[in-house]
GROMACS .gro file of C-alpha atoms in nm:
model
  161
    1MET     CA    1  -2.904  -1.011   9.519
    2ALA     CA    2  -2.995  -0.825   9.851
    3VAL     CA    3  -3.305  -0.880   9.994
    4SER     CA    4  -3.458  -0.596  10.110
    5MET     CA    5  -3.641  -0.646  10.486
    6ALA     CA    6  -3.910  -0.352  10.405
    7GLU     CA    7  -4.021  -0.580  10.097
    8VAL     CA    8  -4.034  -0.863  10.247
    9TYR     CA    9  -4.198  -0.723  10.523
   10ALA     CA   10  -4.458  -0.545  10.277
   11ASN     CA   11  -4.521  -0.952  10.142
   12THR     CA   12  -4.516  -1.111  10.467
   13SER     CA   13  -4.759  -0.878  10.619
   14LYS     CA   14  -5.020  -1.008  10.308
   15LEU     CA   15  -5.006  -1.366  10.482
   16VAL     CA   16  -5.166  -1.244  10.826
   17GLY     CA   17  -5.416  -1.455  10.939
   18VAL     CA   18  -5.425  -1.694  10.603
   19VAL     CA   19  -5.462  -2.062  10.729
   20HIS     CA   20  -5.307  -2.330  10.632
   21SER     CA   21  -5.450  -2.678  10.708
   22ARG     CA   22  -5.281  -2.998  10.662
   23GLN     CA   23  -5.377  -3.354  10.716
   24LEU     CA   24  -5.107  -3.526  10.930
   25GLY     CA   25  -5.208  -3.864  10.934
   26ARG     CA   26  -5.286  -4.136  11.201
   27ILE     CA   27  -5.052  -4.167  11.508
   28GLU     CA   28  -4.915  -4.470  11.530
   29ARG     CA   29  -4.795  -4.669  11.859
   30ARG     CA   30  -4.476  -4.752  11.678
   31ASP     CA   31  -4.425  -4.413  11.580
   32LEU     CA   32  -4.480  -4.328  11.931
   33GLU     CA   33  -4.239  -4.549  12.071
   34ARG     CA   34  -3.973  -4.414  11.848
   35PHE     CA   35  -4.030  -4.042  11.973
   36SER     CA   36  -4.004  -4.258  12.275
   37ALA     CA   37  -3.644  -4.384  12.234
   38ALA     CA   38  -3.536  -4.092  12.045
   39THR     CA   39  -3.614  -3.850  12.328
   40GLY     CA   40  -3.580  -4.090  12.618
   41ALA     CA   41  -3.947  -3.928  12.725
   42GLU     CA   42  -4.161  -4.173  12.907
   43VAL     CA   43  -4.468  -4.338  12.634
   44ALA     CA   44  -4.785  -4.390  12.892
   45ASN     CA   45  -4.987  -4.734  12.826
   46SER     CA   46  -4.693  -4.832  12.619
   47GLY     CA   47  -4.634  -5.195  12.732
   48ALA     CA   48  -5.013  -5.239  12.774
   49ALA     CA   49  -5.122  -5.538  12.652
   50GLY     CA   50  -5.498  -5.452  12.649
   51PRO     CA   51  -5.725  -5.224  12.487
   52GLU     CA   52  -5.570  -4.907  12.638
   53PRO     CA   53  -5.424  -4.641  12.358
   54VAL     CA   54  -5.057  -4.496  12.406
   55VAL     CA   55  -5.093  -4.143  12.507
   56ALA     CA   56  -4.822  -3.951  12.305
   57HIS     CA   57  -4.583  -3.697  12.504
   58PRO     CA   58  -4.694  -3.397  12.497
   59LEU     CA   59  -4.420  -3.201  12.309
   60TYR     CA   60  -4.456  -3.485  12.030
   61LEU     CA   61  -4.717  -3.315  11.796
   62THR     CA   62  -4.462  -3.003  11.805
   63ALA     CA   63  -4.161  -3.162  11.796
   64VAL     CA   64  -4.228  -3.380  11.452
   65LEU     CA   65  -4.102  -3.152  11.138
   66GLY     CA   66  -4.213  -3.453  10.856
   67TRP     CA   67  -4.484  -3.664  10.911
   68GLY     CA   68  -4.483  -3.877  10.585
   69GLY     CA   69  -4.150  -4.126  10.487
   70GLY     CA   70  -4.019  -3.827  10.304
   71PRO     CA   71  -4.002  -3.647   9.947
   72ALA     CA   72  -3.841  -3.791   9.696
   73ASN     CA   73  -3.568  -3.596   9.557
   74GLU     CA   74  -3.689  -3.345   9.320
   75GLU     CA   75  -3.942  -3.234   9.602
   76LEU     CA   76  -3.668  -3.099   9.859
   77ARG     CA   77  -3.527  -2.755   9.833
   78PRO     CA   78  -3.163  -2.682   9.729
   79ASP     CA   79  -2.994  -2.760  10.095
   80GLY     CA   80  -3.193  -3.080  10.095
   81THR     CA   81  -3.454  -3.029  10.325
   82GLU     CA   82  -3.830  -3.106  10.308
   83VAL     CA   83  -4.049  -2.842  10.241
   84LEU     CA   84  -4.255  -2.715  10.560
   85ASP     CA   85  -4.593  -2.542  10.639
   86ILE     CA   86  -4.348  -2.204  10.716
   87ASP     CA   87  -4.241  -2.195  10.375
   88ALA     CA   88  -4.605  -2.045  10.215
   89ILE     CA   89  -4.395  -1.755  10.368
   90PRO     CA   90  -4.203  -1.578  10.147
   91LEU     CA   91  -3.845  -1.530  10.320
   92SER     CA   92  -3.617  -1.648   9.978
   93GLY     CA   93  -3.303  -1.534  10.102
   94LEU     CA   94  -3.330  -1.506  10.493
   95ARG     CA   95  -3.175  -1.701  10.743
   96LEU     CA   96  -3.447  -1.845  10.997
   97MET     CA   97  -3.438  -1.910  11.342
   98GLY     CA   98  -3.628  -2.063  11.634
   99GLY     CA   99  -3.721  -1.711  11.888
  100GLY     CA  100  -3.922  -1.932  12.161
  101GLN     CA  101  -4.270  -2.141  12.192
  102ASP     CA  102  -4.584  -2.102  12.399
  103LEU     CA  103  -4.801  -2.461  12.429
  104GLU     CA  104  -5.140  -2.503  12.516
  105LEU     CA  105  -5.214  -2.850  12.613
  106HIS     CA  106  -5.597  -2.918  12.542
  107ALA     CA  107  -5.618  -3.275  12.504
  108ASP     CA  108  -5.376  -3.579  12.476
  109VAL     CA  109  -5.322  -3.665  12.156
  110THR     CA  110  -5.322  -4.114  12.169
  111GLU     CA  111  -5.239  -4.348  11.910
  112GLY     CA  112  -5.500  -4.415  11.660
  113MET     CA  113  -5.602  -4.069  11.624
  114THR     CA  114  -5.621  -3.904  11.289
  115VAL     CA  115  -5.455  -3.530  11.332
  116ARG     CA  116  -5.413  -3.253  11.126
  117SER     CA  117  -5.234  -2.863  11.181
  118GLU     CA  118  -5.347  -2.512  11.103
  119PHE     CA  119  -5.046  -2.315  11.066
  120SER     CA  120  -5.089  -1.942  11.030
  121LEU     CA  121  -4.950  -1.559  11.062
  122GLU     CA  122  -5.009  -1.399  11.345
  123GLY     CA  123  -4.791  -1.079  11.298
  124VAL     CA  124  -4.511  -0.930  11.157
  125GLU     CA  125  -4.316  -0.710  11.266
  126VAL     CA  126  -3.938  -0.589  11.193
  127LYS     CA  127  -3.663  -0.488  11.479
  128GLU     CA  128  -3.378  -0.261  11.438
  129GLY     CA  129  -3.094  -0.381  11.595
  130ARG     CA  130  -2.685  -0.286  11.601
  131SER     CA  131  -2.644  -0.553  11.328
  132GLY     CA  132  -2.931  -0.434  11.148
  133SER     CA  133  -3.263  -0.550  11.091
  134LEU     CA  134  -3.447  -0.835  11.167
  135LEU     CA  135  -3.790  -0.974  11.093
  136LEU     CA  136  -3.991  -1.143  11.351
  137LEU     CA  137  -4.267  -1.363  11.265
  138HIS     CA  138  -4.564  -1.454  11.522
  139VAL     CA  139  -4.664  -1.818  11.391
  140LEU     CA  140  -5.031  -2.011  11.544
  141ARG     CA  141  -4.999  -2.382  11.513
  142GLN     CA  142  -5.313  -2.594  11.633
  143TYR     CA  143  -5.345  -2.955  11.599
  144TRP     CA  144  -5.688  -3.178  11.557
  145ASP     CA  145  -5.804  -3.460  11.563
  146ASP     CA  146  -6.057  -3.562  11.345
  147ALA     CA  147  -6.355  -3.547  11.591
  148GLY     CA  148  -6.285  -3.170  11.624
  149THR     CA  149  -6.155  -3.170  11.941
  150LEU     CA  150  -5.826  -2.893  11.961
  151LEU     CA  151  -5.554  -3.086  12.131
  152VAL     CA  152  -5.263  -2.799  12.116
  153THR     CA  153  -5.195  -2.450  12.036
  154CYS     CA  154  -4.885  -2.336  11.974
  155ARG     CA  155  -4.759  -1.948  11.956
  156GLU     CA  156  -4.432  -1.946  11.828
  157THR     CA  157  -4.155  -1.693  11.745
  158LEU     CA  158  -3.950  -1.679  11.413
  159MET     CA  159  -3.640  -1.500  11.340
  160ALA     CA  160  -3.537  -1.396  11.002
  161ARG     CA  161  -3.268  -1.221  10.900
   0.00000   0.00000   0.00000
């Protein structure tokens, strides 16, 4: 059954401004070192044996998609992927693609911090092109430590077709 872009637009527009908050957990040295090894990004103070905490690469928070050990099989989507915060937006039947990010780095992310994220839809628009309708989703993600310090603001555009 074909998905009506007008119906998807109407349903997603109702969600503009609704904030979803999620506790991500404690930032561990091991995870920062694994990110470094996987990306080739240097981790500040990773060899330090003293009291200085390891500082995460600036892209760490926005690059990590899964924060736990992984869901049980019955909690996966039919395609085998994990349910993410974007799944709060009704996009069933559409393919989702990234359309770019704009990051503001406010404070260092260091090992030992406990981090939460807030996700909201800032706007939705439909564009018409040669190959049909394209839904543009303007998303705001913010990352905070447990003391209430804003760490990273990420504005991104997602495209659904």
